mmCIF file of C-alpha atoms in Angstrom:
data_model
loop_
_atom_site.group_PDB
_atom_site.id
_atom_site.type_symbol
_atom_site.label_atom_id
_atom_site.label_comp_id
_atom_site.label_asym_id
_atom_site.label_seq_id
_atom_site.Cartn_x
_atom_site.Cartn_y
_atom_site.Cartn_z
ATOM 1 C CA UNK K 277 110.948 94.100 99.014
ATOM 2 C CA UNK K 278 110.831 96.917 101.574
ATOM 3 C CA UNK K 279 107.982 99.315 101.122
ATOM 4 C CA UNK K 280 108.899 102.916 100.324
ATOM 5 C CA UNK K 281 108.369 105.679 102.686
ATOM 6 C CA UNK K 282 107.116 107.859 99.669
ATOM 7 C CA UNK K 283 103.358 107.445 98.929
ATOM 8 C CA UNK K 284 102.165 107.769 95.470
ATOM 9 C CA UNK K 285 99.067 109.380 95.246
ATOM 10 C CA UNK K 286 96.283 107.322 93.593
ATOM 11 C CA UNK K 287 94.064 110.190 92.487
ATOM 12 C CA UNK K 288 96.699 112.517 90.867
ATOM 13 C CA UNK K 289 94.606 112.919 87.737
ATOM 14 C CA UNK K 290 90.905 113.410 87.706
ATOM 15 C CA UNK K 291 88.679 111.126 85.409
ATOM 16 C CA UNK K 292 87.542 114.089 83.378
ATOM 17 C CA UNK K 293 91.088 114.827 82.224
ATOM 18 C CA UNK K 294 92.420 114.456 78.779
ATOM 19 C CA UNK K 295 92.449 110.622 77.607
ATOM 20 C CA UNK K 296 96.496 110.933 77.662
ATOM 21 C CA UNK K 297 96.404 112.043 81.207
ATOM 22 C CA UNK K 298 93.924 109.225 82.181
ATOM 23 C CA UNK K 299 96.159 106.632 80.412
ATOM 24 C CA UNK K 300 99.093 108.094 82.538
ATOM 25 C CA UNK K 301 97.069 107.518 85.673
ATOM 26 C CA UNK K 302 96.399 103.899 84.674
ATOM 27 C CA UNK K 303 100.088 103.397 83.879
ATOM 28 C CA UNK K 304 100.976 104.648 87.553
ATOM 29 C CA UNK K 305 98.519 102.396 89.011
ATOM 30 C CA UNK K 306 99.767 99.370 87.248
ATOM 31 C CA UNK K 307 103.346 100.101 88.213
ATOM 32 C CA UNK K 308 102.473 100.828 91.812
ATOM 33 C CA UNK K 309 100.573 97.388 91.855
ATOM 34 C CA UNK K 310 103.378 95.674 90.199
ATOM 35 C CA UNK K 311 105.969 97.074 92.634
ATOM 36 C CA UNK K 312 103.897 95.990 95.572
ATOM 37 C CA UNK K 313 103.462 92.540 94.521
ATOM 38 C CA UNK K 314 106.870 91.825 92.672
ATOM 39 C CA UNK K 315 109.065 88.748 93.467
ATOM 40 C CA UNK K 316 112.866 88.425 93.326
ATOM 41 C CA UNK K 317 113.105 87.162 89.812
ATOM 42 C CA UNK K 318 114.427 88.635 86.529
ATOM 43 C CA UNK K 319 111.019 88.280 84.863
ATOM 44 C CA UNK K 320 109.505 90.482 87.542
ATOM 45 C CA UNK K 321 112.057 93.145 87.150
ATOM 46 C CA UNK K 322 112.054 93.058 83.421
ATOM 47 C CA UNK K 323 108.203 93.550 83.736
ATOM 48 C CA UNK K 324 108.674 96.497 85.690
ATOM 49 C CA UNK K 325 111.263 97.995 83.359
ATOM 50 C CA UNK K 326 108.871 97.505 80.390
ATOM 51 C CA UNK K 327 106.230 99.321 82.554
ATOM 52 C CA UNK K 328 108.487 102.135 83.065
ATOM 53 C CA UNK K 329 109.023 102.310 79.384
ATOM 54 C CA UNK K 330 105.260 102.599 78.745
ATOM 55 C CA UNK K 331 105.138 104.953 81.616
ATOM 56 C CA UNK K 332 107.679 107.384 80.049
ATOM 57 C CA UNK K 333 105.954 107.055 76.497
ATOM 58 C CA UNK K 334 102.744 108.253 78.105
ATOM 59 C CA UNK K 335 104.633 111.151 79.658
ATOM 60 C CA UNK K 336 105.944 112.178 76.401
ATOM 61 C CA UNK K 337 102.713 111.913 74.821
ATOM 62 C CA UNK K 338 101.473 114.268 77.574
ATOM 63 C CA UNK K 339 104.248 116.800 77.056
ATOM 64 C CA UNK K 340 103.186 117.154 73.469
ATOM 65 C CA UNK K 341 99.603 118.561 74.514
ATOM 66 C CA UNK K 342 99.398 122.375 74.022
ATOM 67 C CA UNK K 343 98.034 122.975 77.442
ATOM 68 C CA UNK K 344 100.855 121.060 79.019
ATOM 69 C CA UNK K 345 103.458 123.089 77.234
ATOM 70 C CA UNK K 346 101.877 126.342 77.891
ATOM 71 C CA UNK K 347 101.694 125.447 81.632
ATOM 72 C CA UNK K 348 105.292 124.313 81.714
ATOM 73 C CA UNK K 349 106.496 127.391 79.923
ATOM 74 C CA UNK K 350 105.046 129.702 82.549
ATOM 75 C CA UNK K 351 107.616 131.176 85.057
ATOM 76 C CA UNK K 352 105.841 130.068 88.206
ATOM 77 C CA UNK K 353 106.922 126.463 87.463
ATOM 78 C CA UNK K 354 110.539 127.113 86.967
ATOM 79 C CA UNK K 355 111.842 125.965 90.191
ATOM 80 C CA UNK K 356 110.195 122.478 90.352
ATOM 81 C CA UNK K 357 110.856 122.113 86.512
ATOM 82 C CA UNK K 358 114.615 122.516 87.420
ATOM 83 C CA UNK K 359 114.231 120.032 90.217
ATOM 84 C CA UNK K 360 112.769 117.712 88.047
ATOM 85 C CA UNK K 361 115.426 117.922 85.398
ATOM 86 C CA UNK K 362 117.973 117.536 88.110
ATOM 87 C CA UNK K 363 116.211 114.297 89.222
ATOM 88 C CA UNK K 364 116.362 112.778 85.582
ATOM 89 C CA UNK K 365 119.984 113.498 85.619
ATOM 90 C CA UNK K 366 120.392 111.558 88.716
ATOM 91 C CA UNK K 367 118.122 108.709 87.355
ATOM 92 C CA UNK K 368 120.221 108.563 84.169
ATOM 93 C CA UNK K 369 123.432 108.428 86.148
ATOM 94 C CA UNK K 370 121.941 105.480 88.263
ATOM 95 C CA UNK K 371 121.144 103.852 85.001
ATOM 96 C CA UNK K 372 124.488 104.193 83.695
ATOM 97 C CA UNK K 373 126.049 102.516 86.988
ATOM 98 C CA UNK K 374 123.554 99.687 86.562
ATOM 99 C CA UNK K 375 124.474 99.123 83.134
ATOM 100 C CA UNK K 376 128.214 99.133 83.975
ATOM 101 C CA UNK K 377 127.507 96.671 86.843
ATOM 102 C CA UNK K 378 125.752 94.187 84.475
ATOM 103 C CA UNK K 379 128.501 94.602 81.961
ATOM 104 C CA UNK K 380 131.126 93.735 84.551
ATOM 105 C CA UNK K 381 128.975 90.842 85.800
ATOM 106 C CA UNK K 382 128.600 89.448 82.280
ATOM 107 C CA UNK K 383 132.177 89.648 81.452
ATOM 108 C CA UNK K 384 132.936 88.203 84.812
ATOM 109 C CA UNK K 385 130.605 85.203 84.397
ATOM 110 C CA UNK K 386 131.969 84.600 80.840
ATOM 111 C CA UNK K 387 135.634 84.779 82.149
ATOM 112 C CA UNK K 388 134.809 82.292 84.836
ATOM 113 C CA UNK K 389 133.049 80.113 82.363
ATOM 114 C CA UNK K 390 136.137 80.010 80.176
ATOM 115 C CA UNK K 391 138.458 79.275 83.228
ATOM 116 C CA UNK K 392 136.361 76.520 84.318
ATOM 117 C CA UNK K 393 136.606 74.957 80.918
ATOM 118 C CA UNK K 394 140.402 75.202 80.800
ATOM 119 C CA UNK K 395 140.940 74.027 84.514
ATOM 120 C CA UNK K 396 138.350 71.170 84.706
ATOM 121 C CA UNK K 397 138.306 70.172 88.280
ATOM 122 C CA UNK K 398 141.877 70.909 89.288
ATOM 123 C CA UNK K 399 141.415 72.219 92.997
ATOM 124 C CA UNK K 400 143.991 74.794 92.746
ATOM 125 C CA UNK K 401 142.935 76.283 89.353
ATOM 126 C CA UNK K 402 139.283 76.120 90.488
ATOM 127 C CA UNK K 403 140.257 78.225 93.427
ATOM 128 C CA UNK K 404 141.904 80.808 91.466
ATOM 129 C CA UNK K 405 139.045 81.142 89.084
ATOM 130 C CA UNK K 406 136.768 81.571 91.778
ATOM 131 C CA UNK K 407 138.858 84.338 93.619
ATOM 132 C CA UNK K 408 139.011 86.370 90.512
ATOM 133 C CA UNK K 409 135.201 86.118 89.998
ATOM 134 C CA UNK K 410 134.732 87.279 93.717
ATOM 135 C CA UNK K 411 137.016 90.124 93.280
ATOM 136 C CA UNK K 412 135.012 91.491 90.503
ATOM 137 C CA UNK K 413 131.749 90.972 92.500
ATOM 138 C CA UNK K 414 133.253 93.111 95.295
ATOM 139 C CA UNK K 415 134.097 95.886 92.775
ATOM 140 C CA UNK K 416 130.647 95.987 91.424
ATOM 141 C CA UNK K 417 129.089 95.981 94.905
ATOM 142 C CA UNK K 418 130.781 99.358 95.789
ATOM 143 C CA UNK K 419 129.384 100.862 92.675
ATOM 144 C CA UNK K 420 125.930 99.522 93.326
ATOM 145 C CA UNK K 421 125.833 100.725 97.023
ATOM 146 C CA UNK K 422 126.845 104.258 95.767
ATOM 147 C CA UNK K 423 124.045 104.148 93.239
ATOM 148 C CA UNK K 424 121.405 102.892 95.857
ATOM 149 C CA UNK K 425 122.593 105.760 98.088
ATOM 150 C CA UNK K 426 121.923 108.281 95.351
ATOM 151 C CA UNK K 427 118.486 106.856 94.895
ATOM 152 C CA UNK K 428 117.852 107.162 98.521
ATOM 153 C CA UNK K 429 118.728 110.761 98.302
ATOM 154 C CA UNK K 430 116.451 111.387 95.438
ATOM 155 C CA UNK K 431 113.818 109.694 97.228
ATOM 156 C CA UNK K 432 114.330 111.642 100.446
ATOM 157 C CA UNK K 433 114.068 114.811 98.298
ATOM 158 C CA UNK K 434 110.314 114.086 97.251
ATOM 159 C CA UNK K 435 107.829 115.955 99.227
ATOM 160 C CA UNK K 436 105.792 113.686 101.627
ATOM 161 C CA UNK K 437 102.395 115.566 100.623
ATOM 162 C CA UNK K 438 101.639 117.257 97.265
ATOM 163 C CA UNK K 439 100.854 120.832 98.183
ATOM 164 C CA UNK K 440 101.417 122.296 94.559
ATOM 165 C CA UNK K 441 99.672 121.994 91.365
ATOM 166 C CA UNK K 442 98.463 118.691 89.840
ATOM 167 C CA UNK K 443 101.169 118.591 87.109
ATOM 168 C CA UNK K 444 103.752 118.858 89.609
ATOM 169 C CA UNK K 445 102.300 116.068 91.536
ATOM 170 C CA UNK K 446 101.893 113.704 88.583
ATOM 171 C CA UNK K 447 105.518 114.122 87.404
ATOM 172 C CA UNK K 448 106.767 113.627 91.050
ATOM 173 C CA UNK K 449 104.887 110.323 91.128
ATOM 174 C CA UNK K 450 106.464 109.217 87.735
ATOM 175 C CA UNK K 451 109.969 110.047 89.050
ATOM 176 C CA UNK K 452 109.115 108.421 92.397
ATOM 177 C CA UNK K 453 107.989 104.995 90.879
ATOM 178 C CA UNK K 454 111.008 105.172 88.559
ATOM 179 C CA UNK K 455 113.345 105.385 91.685
ATOM 180 C CA UNK K 456 111.470 102.344 93.171
ATOM 181 C CA UNK K 457 111.942 100.258 90.221
ATOM 182 C CA UNK K 458 115.604 101.243 89.770
ATOM 183 C CA UNK K 459 116.186 100.305 93.551
ATOM 184 C CA UNK K 460 114.571 96.941 92.767
ATOM 185 C CA UNK K 461 116.869 96.386 89.923
ATOM 186 C CA UNK K 462 120.005 97.310 92.078
ATOM 187 C CA UNK K 463 119.107 95.189 94.928
ATOM 188 C CA UNK K 464 118.425 92.205 92.584
ATOM 189 C CA UNK K 465 121.750 92.455 90.995
ATOM 190 C CA UNK K 466 123.612 92.763 94.334
ATOM 191 C CA UNK K 467 121.348 90.162 96.088
ATOM 192 C CA UNK K 468 124.310 87.596 96.207
ATOM 193 C CA UNK K 469 127.138 89.882 96.659
ATOM 194 C CA UNK K 470 126.836 90.508 100.431
ATOM 195 C CA UNK K 471 127.805 86.876 100.757
ATOM 196 C CA UNK K 472 130.662 87.341 98.344
ATOM 197 C CA UNK K 473 132.152 90.045 100.286
ATOM 198 C CA UNK K 474 132.321 87.744 103.224
ATOM 199 C CA UNK K 475 134.338 84.851 101.442
ATOM 200 C CA UNK K 476 137.598 85.223 103.082
ATOM 201 C CA UNK K 477 138.606 81.599 102.773
ATOM 202 C CA UNK K 478 137.473 78.098 101.814
ATOM 203 C CA UNK K 479 136.662 77.204 105.483
ATOM 204 C CA UNK K 480 134.007 80.024 105.589
ATOM 205 C CA UNK K 481 132.534 78.791 102.358
ATOM 206 C CA UNK K 482 132.087 75.332 103.879
ATOM 207 C CA UNK K 483 130.398 76.743 106.932
ATOM 208 C CA UNK K 484 128.062 78.791 104.807
ATOM 209 C CA UNK K 485 127.151 75.751 102.508
ATOM 210 C CA UNK K 486 124.660 74.040 104.687
ATOM 211 C CA UNK K 487 122.741 77.083 105.389
ATOM 212 C CA UNK K 488 122.780 78.338 101.880
ATOM 213 C CA UNK K 489 121.482 74.939 100.650
ATOM 214 C CA UNK K 490 118.650 75.179 103.157
ATOM 215 C CA UNK K 491 117.823 78.665 102.050
ATOM 216 C CA UNK K 492 118.083 77.815 98.391
ATOM 217 C CA UNK K 493 115.620 74.683 98.816
ATOM 218 C CA UNK K 494 113.175 76.751 100.953
ATOM 219 C CA UNK K 495 112.953 79.833 98.720
ATOM 220 C CA UNK K 496 111.295 79.402 95.402
ATOM 221 C CA UNK K 497 112.180 83.045 94.424
ATOM 222 C CA UNK K 498 116.109 82.473 94.637
ATOM 223 C CA UNK K 499 117.263 84.407 91.627
ATOM 224 C CA UNK K 500 120.161 83.753 89.061
ATOM 225 C CA UNK K 501 122.662 85.719 91.028
ATOM 226 C CA UNK K 502 121.871 84.023 94.252
ATOM 227 C CA UNK K 503 121.968 80.752 92.457
ATOM 228 C CA UNK K 504 125.591 81.128 91.162
ATOM 229 C CA UNK K 505 126.433 82.036 94.582
ATOM 230 C CA UNK K 506 125.184 78.978 95.933
ATOM 231 C CA UNK K 507 126.824 76.742 93.066
ATOM 232 C CA UNK K 508 130.033 78.315 93.721
ATOM 233 C CA UNK K 509 130.149 77.604 97.503
ATOM 234 C CA UNK K 510 129.174 74.034 96.699
ATOM 235 C CA UNK K 511 132.011 73.773 94.222
ATOM 236 C CA UNK K 512 134.608 75.086 96.400
ATOM 237 C CA UNK K 513 133.444 73.157 99.574
ATOM 238 C CA UNK K 514 134.426 69.895 97.695
ATOM 239 C CA UNK K 515 137.485 71.107 95.980
ATOM 240 C CA UNK K 516 139.603 68.217 97.230
ATOM 241 C CA UNK K 517 137.509 65.525 95.744
ATOM 242 C CA UNK K 518 137.805 65.532 91.969
ATOM 243 C CA UNK K 519 135.121 63.373 91.257
ATOM 244 C CA UNK K 520 132.578 65.445 92.795
ATOM 245 C CA UNK K 521 134.322 68.641 91.548
ATOM 246 C CA UNK K 522 133.589 67.608 87.920
ATOM 247 C CA UNK K 523 129.857 67.314 88.455
ATOM 248 C CA UNK K 524 129.842 70.615 90.553
ATOM 249 C CA UNK K 525 131.828 72.330 87.669
ATOM 250 C CA UNK K 526 128.994 71.335 85.347
ATOM 251 C CA UNK K 527 126.544 72.922 87.620
ATOM 252 C CA UNK K 528 128.399 75.997 88.023
ATOM 253 C CA UNK K 529 128.644 76.278 84.178
ATOM 254 C CA UNK K 530 124.977 75.666 83.842
ATOM 255 C CA UNK K 531 124.202 78.472 86.345
ATOM 256 C CA UNK K 532 126.480 80.858 84.489
ATOM 257 C CA UNK K 533 124.568 80.197 81.358
ATOM 258 C CA UNK K 534 121.491 81.041 83.126
ATOM 259 C CA UNK K 535 123.035 84.019 84.632
ATOM 260 C CA UNK K 536 124.316 85.547 81.293
ATOM 261 C CA UNK K 537 120.598 85.102 79.838
ATOM 262 C CA UNK K 538 119.318 86.960 82.838
ATOM 263 C CA UNK K 539 121.772 89.731 82.290
ATOM 264 C CA UNK K 540 121.025 89.861 78.669
ATOM 265 C CA UNK K 541 117.465 90.532 79.402
ATOM 266 C CA UNK K 542 118.095 92.974 82.049
ATOM 267 C CA UNK K 543 120.397 94.965 79.824
ATOM 268 C CA UNK K 544 117.838 95.056 77.246
ATOM 269 C CA UNK K 545 115.207 96.519 79.453
ATOM 270 C CA UNK K 546 117.600 99.038 81.042
ATOM 271 C CA UNK K 547 119.040 100.214 77.740
ATOM 272 C CA UNK K 548 115.385 100.946 76.565
ATOM 273 C CA UNK K 549 114.444 102.473 79.846
ATOM 274 C CA UNK K 550 117.445 104.815 79.569
ATOM 275 C CA UNK K 551 116.581 106.002 75.892
ATOM 276 C CA UNK K 552 113.148 106.825 77.304
ATOM 277 C CA UNK K 553 114.398 108.807 80.358
ATOM 278 C CA UNK K 554 116.611 110.743 77.970
ATOM 279 C CA UNK K 555 113.793 111.617 75.581
ATOM 280 C CA UNK K 556 111.419 112.795 78.430
ATOM 281 C CA UNK K 557 114.338 115.098 79.974
ATOM 282 C CA UNK K 558 115.102 116.439 76.292
ATOM 283 C CA UNK K 559 111.215 117.098 75.899
ATOM 284 C CA UNK K 560 111.043 119.156 79.157
ATOM 285 C CA UNK K 561 114.172 121.117 78.105
ATOM 286 C CA UNK K 562 112.854 121.830 74.521
ATOM 287 C CA UNK K 563 109.630 123.091 76.089
ATOM 288 C CA UNK K 564 111.065 125.534 78.702
ATOM 289 C CA UNK K 565 113.744 126.852 76.264
ATOM 290 C CA UNK K 566 111.276 127.881 73.549
#
């Protein structure tokens, strides 16, 4: 995972702060450490999503503190609170895109699995089923790239150094780490799609097969989206040999089941994060409008 250009402060909150603020500092530290050491696996992404939920739970506890509410209600913070609220809207929009992408991927994988059961090892039918799958993948990639671009713009809007008050610094840290985790999630979902966009014919699939096999064997962190990509390439490369195709069809079906379980876990974590983001934004709005 490429390091972010935005540096999160490690000393945003002093130790003498309220216990909730100390907890918030610890949550930020854990997520920063998790992001730095994460691997390309669904369990790692789900762990980060759970960490974000805990972080935003802590933010909401902080927002309930009288001193926090008094500070936020002051007119001097109006500009950066507005920016923060806009940032949360952007994060929610990206979450919507990610949820839609996962839903499309799930429906697509279920459709492919159903097609494989019906067509068996018939080469022509196999080719048609895989092409339909790849068509959906290409559409998903476009929406993911758009969402990644939005996250990059959000990230670029963060100040390189915090020159304002401590509260501003902490909340920007929270927003920044949320952006990082969502970037990781979107990159994880789209990890196999760049290959899919290049699959213009079976000959190219065959040329890619040997390289992908080696990459798969050497990389223990190959995720579920990449594994189905490799399995499909293997299947299509032997499309003329029915005896081999039957075995590879079963391999693809097994990978599709793993992929659906992975998507289910990611959907659950993302939906929970989405609710936490809405709750945090509503808390801000309630404070500044009362």
